[in-house]
Coordinates of C-alpha atoms and ligand atoms in Angstrom, one line a residue:
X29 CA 37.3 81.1 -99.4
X30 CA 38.1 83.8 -97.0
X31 CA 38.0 83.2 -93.1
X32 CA 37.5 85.0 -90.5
X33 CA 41.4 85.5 -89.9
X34 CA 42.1 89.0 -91.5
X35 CA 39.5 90.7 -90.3
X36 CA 40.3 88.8 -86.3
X37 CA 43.9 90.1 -86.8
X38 CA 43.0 94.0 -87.9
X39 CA 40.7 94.4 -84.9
X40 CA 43.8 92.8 -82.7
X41 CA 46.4 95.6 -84.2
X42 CA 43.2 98.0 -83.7
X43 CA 43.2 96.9 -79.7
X44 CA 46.9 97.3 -79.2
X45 CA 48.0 100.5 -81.4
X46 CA 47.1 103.4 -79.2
X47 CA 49.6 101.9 -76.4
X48 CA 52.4 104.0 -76.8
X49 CA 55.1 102.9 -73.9
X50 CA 58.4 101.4 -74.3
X51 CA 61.4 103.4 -76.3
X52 CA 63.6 102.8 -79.6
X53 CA 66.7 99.8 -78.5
X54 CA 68.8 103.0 -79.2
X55 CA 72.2 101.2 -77.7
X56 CA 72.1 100.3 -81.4
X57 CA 72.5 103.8 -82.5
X58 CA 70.9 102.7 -86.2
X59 CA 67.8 101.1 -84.3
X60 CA 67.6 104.8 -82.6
X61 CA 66.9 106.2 -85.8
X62 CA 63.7 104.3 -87.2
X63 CA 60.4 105.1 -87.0
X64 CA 58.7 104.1 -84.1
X65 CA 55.0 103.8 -85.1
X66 CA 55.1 100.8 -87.4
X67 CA 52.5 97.7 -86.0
X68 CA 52.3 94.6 -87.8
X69 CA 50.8 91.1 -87.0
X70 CA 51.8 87.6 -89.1
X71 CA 50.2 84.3 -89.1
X72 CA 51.7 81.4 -91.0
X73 CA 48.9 78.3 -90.7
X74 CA 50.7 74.9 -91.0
X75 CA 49.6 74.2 -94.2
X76 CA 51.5 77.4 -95.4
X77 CA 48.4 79.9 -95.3
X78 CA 49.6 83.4 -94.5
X79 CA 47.9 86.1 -92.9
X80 CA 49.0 89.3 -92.7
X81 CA 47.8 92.8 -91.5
X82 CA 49.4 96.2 -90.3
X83 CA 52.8 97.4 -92.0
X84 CA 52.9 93.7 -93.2
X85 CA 55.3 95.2 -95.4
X86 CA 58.0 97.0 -93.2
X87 CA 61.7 94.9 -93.1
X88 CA 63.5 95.3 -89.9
X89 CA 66.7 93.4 -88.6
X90 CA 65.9 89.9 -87.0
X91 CA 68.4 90.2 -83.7
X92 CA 68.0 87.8 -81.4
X93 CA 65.2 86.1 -83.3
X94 CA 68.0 84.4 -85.3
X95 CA 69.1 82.9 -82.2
X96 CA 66.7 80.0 -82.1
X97 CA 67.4 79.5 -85.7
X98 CA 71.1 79.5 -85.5
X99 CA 70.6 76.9 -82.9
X100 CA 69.1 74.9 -84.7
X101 CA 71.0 74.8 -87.9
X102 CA 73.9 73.9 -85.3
X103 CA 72.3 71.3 -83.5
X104 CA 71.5 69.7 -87.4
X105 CA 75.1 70.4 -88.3
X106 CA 77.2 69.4 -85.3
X107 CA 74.8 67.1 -83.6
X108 CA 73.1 67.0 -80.3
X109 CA 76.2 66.3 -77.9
X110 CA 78.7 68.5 -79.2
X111 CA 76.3 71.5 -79.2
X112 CA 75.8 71.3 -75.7
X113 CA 79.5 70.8 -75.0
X114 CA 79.2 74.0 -75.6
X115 CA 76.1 75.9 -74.6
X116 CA 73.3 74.8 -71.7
X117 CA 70.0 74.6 -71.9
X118 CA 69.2 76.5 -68.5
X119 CA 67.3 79.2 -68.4
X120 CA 69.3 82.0 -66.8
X121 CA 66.6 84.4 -65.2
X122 CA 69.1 87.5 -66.4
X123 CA 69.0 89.9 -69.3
X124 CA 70.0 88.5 -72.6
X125 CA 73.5 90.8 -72.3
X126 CA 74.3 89.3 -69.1
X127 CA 78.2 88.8 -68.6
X128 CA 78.3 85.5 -66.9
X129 CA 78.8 82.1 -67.6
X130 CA 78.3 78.8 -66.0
X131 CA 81.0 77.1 -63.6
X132 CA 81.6 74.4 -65.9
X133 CA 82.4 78.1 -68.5
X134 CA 79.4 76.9 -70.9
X135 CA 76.9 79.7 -71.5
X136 CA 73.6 78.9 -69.6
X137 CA 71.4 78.6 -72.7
X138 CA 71.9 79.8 -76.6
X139 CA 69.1 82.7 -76.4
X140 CA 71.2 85.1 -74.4
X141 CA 74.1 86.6 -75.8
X142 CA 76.8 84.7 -75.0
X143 CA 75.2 81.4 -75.6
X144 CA 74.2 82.8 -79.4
X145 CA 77.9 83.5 -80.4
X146 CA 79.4 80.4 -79.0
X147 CA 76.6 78.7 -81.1
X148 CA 77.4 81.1 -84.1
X149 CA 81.1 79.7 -83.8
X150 CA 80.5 76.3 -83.9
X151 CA 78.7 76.7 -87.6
X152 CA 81.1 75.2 -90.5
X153 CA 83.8 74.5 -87.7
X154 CA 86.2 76.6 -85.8
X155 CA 88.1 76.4 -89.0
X156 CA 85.4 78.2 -91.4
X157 CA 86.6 81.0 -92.6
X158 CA 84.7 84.4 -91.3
X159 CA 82.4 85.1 -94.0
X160 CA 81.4 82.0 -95.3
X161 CA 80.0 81.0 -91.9
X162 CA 77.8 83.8 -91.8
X163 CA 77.0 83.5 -95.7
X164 CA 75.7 79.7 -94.2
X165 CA 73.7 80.9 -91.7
X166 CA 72.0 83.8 -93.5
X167 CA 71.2 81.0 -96.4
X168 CA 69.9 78.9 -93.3
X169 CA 67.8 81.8 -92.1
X170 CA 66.7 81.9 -95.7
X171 CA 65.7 78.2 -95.9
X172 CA 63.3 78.7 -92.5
X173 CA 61.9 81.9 -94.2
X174 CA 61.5 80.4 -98.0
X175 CA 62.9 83.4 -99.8
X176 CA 66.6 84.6 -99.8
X177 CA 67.9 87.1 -97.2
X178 CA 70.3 89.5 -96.9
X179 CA 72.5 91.6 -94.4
X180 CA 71.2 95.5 -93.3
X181 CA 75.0 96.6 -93.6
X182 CA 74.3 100.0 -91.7
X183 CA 73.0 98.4 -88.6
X184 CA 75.5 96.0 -88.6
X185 CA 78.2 99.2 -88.8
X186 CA 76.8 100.9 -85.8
X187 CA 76.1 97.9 -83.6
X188 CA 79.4 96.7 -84.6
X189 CA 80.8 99.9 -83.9
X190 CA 79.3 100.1 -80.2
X191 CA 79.4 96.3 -79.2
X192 CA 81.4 97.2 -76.1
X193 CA 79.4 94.8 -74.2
X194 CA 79.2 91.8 -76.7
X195 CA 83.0 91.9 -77.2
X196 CA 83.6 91.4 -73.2
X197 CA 81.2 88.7 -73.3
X198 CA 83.2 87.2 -76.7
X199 CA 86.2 87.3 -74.6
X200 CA 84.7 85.6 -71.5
X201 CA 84.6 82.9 -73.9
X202 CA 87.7 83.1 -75.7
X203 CA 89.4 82.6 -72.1
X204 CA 87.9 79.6 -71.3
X205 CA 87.9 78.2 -74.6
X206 CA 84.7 77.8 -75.8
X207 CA 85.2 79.7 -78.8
X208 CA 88.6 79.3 -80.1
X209 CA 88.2 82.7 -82.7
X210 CA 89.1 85.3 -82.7
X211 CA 86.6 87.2 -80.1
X212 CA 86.3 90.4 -82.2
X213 CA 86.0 88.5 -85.1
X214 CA 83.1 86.4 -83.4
X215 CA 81.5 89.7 -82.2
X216 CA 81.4 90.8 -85.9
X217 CA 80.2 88.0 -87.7
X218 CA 77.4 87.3 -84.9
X219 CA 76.6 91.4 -85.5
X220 CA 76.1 90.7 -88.6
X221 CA 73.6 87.5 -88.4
X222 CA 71.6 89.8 -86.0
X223 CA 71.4 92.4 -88.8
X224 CA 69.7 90.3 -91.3
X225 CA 66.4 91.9 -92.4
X226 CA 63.1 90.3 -92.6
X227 CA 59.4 91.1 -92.6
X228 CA 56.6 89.6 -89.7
X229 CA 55.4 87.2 -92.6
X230 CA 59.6 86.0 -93.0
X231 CA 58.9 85.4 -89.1
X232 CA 55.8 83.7 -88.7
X233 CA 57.0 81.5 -91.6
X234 CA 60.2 81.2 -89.8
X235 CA 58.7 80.2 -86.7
X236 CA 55.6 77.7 -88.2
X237 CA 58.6 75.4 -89.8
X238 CA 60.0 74.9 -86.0
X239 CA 56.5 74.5 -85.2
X240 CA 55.8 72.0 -87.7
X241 CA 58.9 69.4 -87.4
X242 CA 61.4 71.6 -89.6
X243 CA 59.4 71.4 -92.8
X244 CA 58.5 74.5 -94.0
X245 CA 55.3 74.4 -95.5
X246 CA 55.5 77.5 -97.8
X247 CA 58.7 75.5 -100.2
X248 CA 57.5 71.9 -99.0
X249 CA 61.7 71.8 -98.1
X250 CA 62.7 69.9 -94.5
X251 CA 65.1 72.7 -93.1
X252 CA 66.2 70.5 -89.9
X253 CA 65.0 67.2 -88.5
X254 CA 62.1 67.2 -86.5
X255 CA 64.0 66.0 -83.4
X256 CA 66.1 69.5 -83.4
X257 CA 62.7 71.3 -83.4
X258 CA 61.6 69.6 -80.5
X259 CA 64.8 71.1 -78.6
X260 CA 64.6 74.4 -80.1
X261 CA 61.2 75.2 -78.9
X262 CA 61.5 73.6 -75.6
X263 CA 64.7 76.4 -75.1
X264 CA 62.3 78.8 -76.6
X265 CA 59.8 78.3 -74.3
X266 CA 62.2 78.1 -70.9
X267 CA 64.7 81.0 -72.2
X268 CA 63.4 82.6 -75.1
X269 CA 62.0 85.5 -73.1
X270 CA 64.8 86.2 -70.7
X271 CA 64.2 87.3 -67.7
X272 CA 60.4 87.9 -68.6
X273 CA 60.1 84.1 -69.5
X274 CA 58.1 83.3 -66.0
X275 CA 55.6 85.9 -67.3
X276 CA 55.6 84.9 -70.8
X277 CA 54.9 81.4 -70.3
X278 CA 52.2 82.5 -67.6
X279 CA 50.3 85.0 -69.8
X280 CA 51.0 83.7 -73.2
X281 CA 52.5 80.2 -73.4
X282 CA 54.1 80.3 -76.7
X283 CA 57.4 79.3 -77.4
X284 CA 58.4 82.7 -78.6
X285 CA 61.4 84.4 -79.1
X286 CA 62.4 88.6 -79.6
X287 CA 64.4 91.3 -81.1
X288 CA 65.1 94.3 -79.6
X289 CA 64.1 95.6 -83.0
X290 CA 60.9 95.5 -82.0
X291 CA 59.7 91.7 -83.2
X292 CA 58.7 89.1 -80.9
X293 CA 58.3 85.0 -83.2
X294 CA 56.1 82.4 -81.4
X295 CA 55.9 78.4 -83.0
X296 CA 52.8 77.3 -82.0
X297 CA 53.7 73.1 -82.0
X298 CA 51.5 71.5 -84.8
X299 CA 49.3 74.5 -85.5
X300 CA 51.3 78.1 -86.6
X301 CA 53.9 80.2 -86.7
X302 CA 52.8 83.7 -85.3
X303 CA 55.1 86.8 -85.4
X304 CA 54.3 90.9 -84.1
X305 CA 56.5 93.9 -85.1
X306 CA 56.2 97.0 -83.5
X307 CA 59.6 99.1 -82.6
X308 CA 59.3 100.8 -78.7
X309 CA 60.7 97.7 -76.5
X310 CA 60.4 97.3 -72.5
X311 CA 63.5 96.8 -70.5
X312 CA 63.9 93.2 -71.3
X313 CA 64.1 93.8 -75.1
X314 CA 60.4 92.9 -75.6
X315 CA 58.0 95.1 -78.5
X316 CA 55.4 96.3 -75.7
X317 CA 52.9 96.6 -78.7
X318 CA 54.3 93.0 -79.6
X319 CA 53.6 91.4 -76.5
X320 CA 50.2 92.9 -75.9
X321 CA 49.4 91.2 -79.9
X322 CA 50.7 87.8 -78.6
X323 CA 48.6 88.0 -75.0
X324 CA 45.4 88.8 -77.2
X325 CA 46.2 85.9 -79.6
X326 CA 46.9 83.6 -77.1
X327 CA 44.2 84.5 -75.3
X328 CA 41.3 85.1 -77.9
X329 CA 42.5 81.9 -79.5
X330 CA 42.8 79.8 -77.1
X331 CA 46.8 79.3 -77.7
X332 CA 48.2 78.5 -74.2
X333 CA 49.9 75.2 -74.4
X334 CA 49.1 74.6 -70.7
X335 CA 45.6 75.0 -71.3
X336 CA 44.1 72.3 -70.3
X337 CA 42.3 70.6 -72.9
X338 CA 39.0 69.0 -71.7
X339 CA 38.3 66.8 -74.6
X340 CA 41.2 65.0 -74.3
X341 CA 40.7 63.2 -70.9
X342 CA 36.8 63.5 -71.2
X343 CA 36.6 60.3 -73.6
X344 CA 33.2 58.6 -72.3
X345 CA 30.1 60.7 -73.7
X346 CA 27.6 57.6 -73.1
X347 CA 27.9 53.9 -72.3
X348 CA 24.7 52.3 -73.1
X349 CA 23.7 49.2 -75.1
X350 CA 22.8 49.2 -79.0
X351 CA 21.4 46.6 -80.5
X352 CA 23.2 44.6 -83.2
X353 CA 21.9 42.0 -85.7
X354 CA 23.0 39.4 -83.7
X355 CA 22.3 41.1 -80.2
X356 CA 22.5 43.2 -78.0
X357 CA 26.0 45.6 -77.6
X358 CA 27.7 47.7 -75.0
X359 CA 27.9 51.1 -76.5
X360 CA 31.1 53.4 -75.7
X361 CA 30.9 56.6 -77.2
X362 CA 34.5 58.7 -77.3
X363 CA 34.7 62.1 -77.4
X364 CA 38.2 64.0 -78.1
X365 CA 41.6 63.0 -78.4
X366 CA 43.2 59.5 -78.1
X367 CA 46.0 60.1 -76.6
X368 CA 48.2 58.3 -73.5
X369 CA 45.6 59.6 -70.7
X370 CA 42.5 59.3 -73.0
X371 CA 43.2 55.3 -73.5
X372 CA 44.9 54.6 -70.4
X373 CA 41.0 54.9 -68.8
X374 CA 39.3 53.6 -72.2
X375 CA 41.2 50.1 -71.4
X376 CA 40.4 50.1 -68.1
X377 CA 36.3 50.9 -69.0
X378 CA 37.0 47.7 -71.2
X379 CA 38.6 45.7 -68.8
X380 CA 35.2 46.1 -66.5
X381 CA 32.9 44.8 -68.6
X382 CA 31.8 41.0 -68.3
X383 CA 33.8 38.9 -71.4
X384 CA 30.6 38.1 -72.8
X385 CA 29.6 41.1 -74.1
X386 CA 29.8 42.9 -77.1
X387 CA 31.4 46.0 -77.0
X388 CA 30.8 48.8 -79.7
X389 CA 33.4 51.5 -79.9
X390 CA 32.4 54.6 -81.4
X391 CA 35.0 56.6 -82.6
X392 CA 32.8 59.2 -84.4
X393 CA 33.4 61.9 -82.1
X394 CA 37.3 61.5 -81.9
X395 CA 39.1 64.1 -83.4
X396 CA 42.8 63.2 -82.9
X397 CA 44.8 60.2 -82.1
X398 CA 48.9 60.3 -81.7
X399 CA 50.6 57.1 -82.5
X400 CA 50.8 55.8 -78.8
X401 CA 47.0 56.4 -78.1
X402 CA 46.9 54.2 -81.6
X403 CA 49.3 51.5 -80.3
X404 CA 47.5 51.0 -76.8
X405 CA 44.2 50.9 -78.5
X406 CA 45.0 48.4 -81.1
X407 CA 47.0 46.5 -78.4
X408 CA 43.8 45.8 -76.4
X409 CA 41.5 45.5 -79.3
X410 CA 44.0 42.4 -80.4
X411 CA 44.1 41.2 -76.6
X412 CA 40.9 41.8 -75.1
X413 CA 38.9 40.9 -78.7
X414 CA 40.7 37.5 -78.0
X415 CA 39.9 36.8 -74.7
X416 CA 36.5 34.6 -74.3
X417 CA 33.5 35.6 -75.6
X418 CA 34.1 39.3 -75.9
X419 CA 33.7 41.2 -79.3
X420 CA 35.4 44.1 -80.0
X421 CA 34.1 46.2 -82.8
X422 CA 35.7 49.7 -83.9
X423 CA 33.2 52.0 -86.0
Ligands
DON506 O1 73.6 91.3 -79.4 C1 72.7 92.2 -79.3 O2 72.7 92.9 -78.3 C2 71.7 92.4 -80.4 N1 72.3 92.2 -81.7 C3 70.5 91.5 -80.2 C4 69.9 91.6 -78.9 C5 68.4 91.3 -78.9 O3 67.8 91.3 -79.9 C6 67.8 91.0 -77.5 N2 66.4 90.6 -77.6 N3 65.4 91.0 -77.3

């Protein structure tokens, strides 16, 4: 059966491709060169659905949206404390080029630039040799994205070529020892994991098997633990934007991450992947085009993760009394999601009423509970059920 999806996502692209601002990231001279009119929109549904519309077909390089990726292959491979012996997880405020590090020399987080090639070092060991690290994260790339990718040699030429910036950063690190490479060598190999070239579907299929514990749902394979996930997105969502990341998480609230090739990746926890392309950035590095997509997504669909969600605290529809073969029953009807909040007051509805009574729990209206909303409910059923009178029955 077809939804309503393709048709929701044409009229989205519709809404957002007469806005023409932003330019090419030509401080890639390559990225100068493409065409700037391209507008495409991906949506990979946790079960591995994919929707696609606009130049669903164009491949551009993945820049910094390897970054999140990379990070987590490294976090998987080297473990939780000795990747951040090595990068922070603060969110800098400053442009993803910034030349800076922290006191302690760590880069503040592993979306900016510096942060992304110290993690890029650590993959395989200092010892890897040059190639096969990169061959190990483009594979790793591949895994998230369920089909094999490969290296756009000509953009990685004329970024190499021009990566003025990137090598004094590579040296910043060099000096204080947090990557023990090489610096030029590091500049070249991270080039070249920015130059790998994927499609707004390889993105929002990327981006739903972060969202959905690290399997991906298209190849059924577990690409990282779901623990890593939890740490990628949470970086995603405090530094995946930059210095726009206040805004982002104001106006969008998506875990998301961008290129300056024009594509923005957001992981929706639980529920998608989502992924825009459109070339022209805005002085952050951002796809204008791309961010408008992502503010009408979140917005139409109600993404926000700090929306508040009413039907989780409002669990009470009625409490009245229903009558039972043997009686007469207090009557709770939930509504919602059982989760900590949602219980917490359940228990202490419970705990008001007299022992003697019957008490009927109706969970016909619930629509999710998360193991510790399980836990506390069963918990009380077992207790309370076995105090006095009191009947407890779940239906
Ligand atoms: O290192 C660079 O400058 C590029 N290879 C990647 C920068 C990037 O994509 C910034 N994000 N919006």
């Amino acid at each position: 059966m077809r939804t309503q999806v393709p048709q929701y996502l044409q009229e989205v692209l519709q809404a957002c491709e007469r806005n023409d601002e932003g330019a090419l990231a030509d401080y890639i001279p390559e990225l100068g060169n493409v065409d700037p009119n391209p507008l495409a929109v991906a949506v990979c549904m946790g079960d591995g659905t994919v929707y696609g519309a606009g130049d669903a077909d164009v491949e551009f390089t993945i820049q910094s949206m390897s970054k999140p990726f990379v990070y987590a292959l490294a976090l998987h491979e080297r473990g939780l404390e000795a990747t951040l012996q090595q990068v922070g997880v603060e969110p800098s405020g400053d442009a993803f080029n910034d030349l800076s590090l922290r006191e302690d020399g760590r880069p503040q987080n592993p979306m900016i630039n510096a942060g992304a090639m110290a993690v890029h070092a650590m993959i395989g060991g200092p010892q890897a040799p040059l190639r096969e690290r990169t061959d190990m994260i483009v594979d790793g790339l591949s895994r998230f994205a369920g089909r094999q990718l490969s290296v756009d040699e000509e953009v990685y030429a004329s970024e190499f070529a021009t990566a003025f910036r990137n090598r004094a950063i590579a040296n910043l690190l060099r000096n204080v020892g947090i990557i023990e490479q090489d610096p030029r060598d590091i500049v070249g190999e991270y080039t070249r994991q920015c130059a790998t070239t994927v499609t707004t579907n390889d993105l929002a299929t990327m981006a739903v098997t972060l969202a959905m514990g690290g399997r991906n749902p298209v190849t059924g394979e577990q690409v990282v633990p779901a623990w890593v996930c939890r740490y990628v997105l949470s970086v995603m969502m405090t530094c995946g934007m930059y210095d726009a990341a206040g805004d982002w998480m104001t106006t969008v609230g998506i875990p998301a991450k961008s290129g300056v090739s024009g594509g923005i990746l957001g992981a929706l926890p639980g529920q998608a992947g989502l992924a825009a392309f459109s070339p022209k950035v805005d002085s952050h590095g951002h796809s204008v085009r791309g961010v408008r997509v992502f503010e009408h997504l979140s917005r139409d669909l109600n993404l926000h993760l700090m929306e508040v969600q009413e039907a989780r605290v409002r669990l009470l529809e009625s409490s009245r009394e229903v009558k039972l073969r043997d009686g007469l029953a207090r009557h709770l009807r939930l509504r919602g999601a059982l989760y900590f909040g949602s219980v917490e007051r359940l228990l202490r509805e419970l705990a008001d009423i007299p022992d003697e009574d019957t008490v009927v729990v109706d969970l016909s209206d619930v629509t999710h509970i998360n193991p510790i909303g399980r836990r506390m409910l069963l918990d009380a059923m077992e207790q309370l059920g076995g105090t006095g009178e009191r009947r407890l029955v779940l239906v």
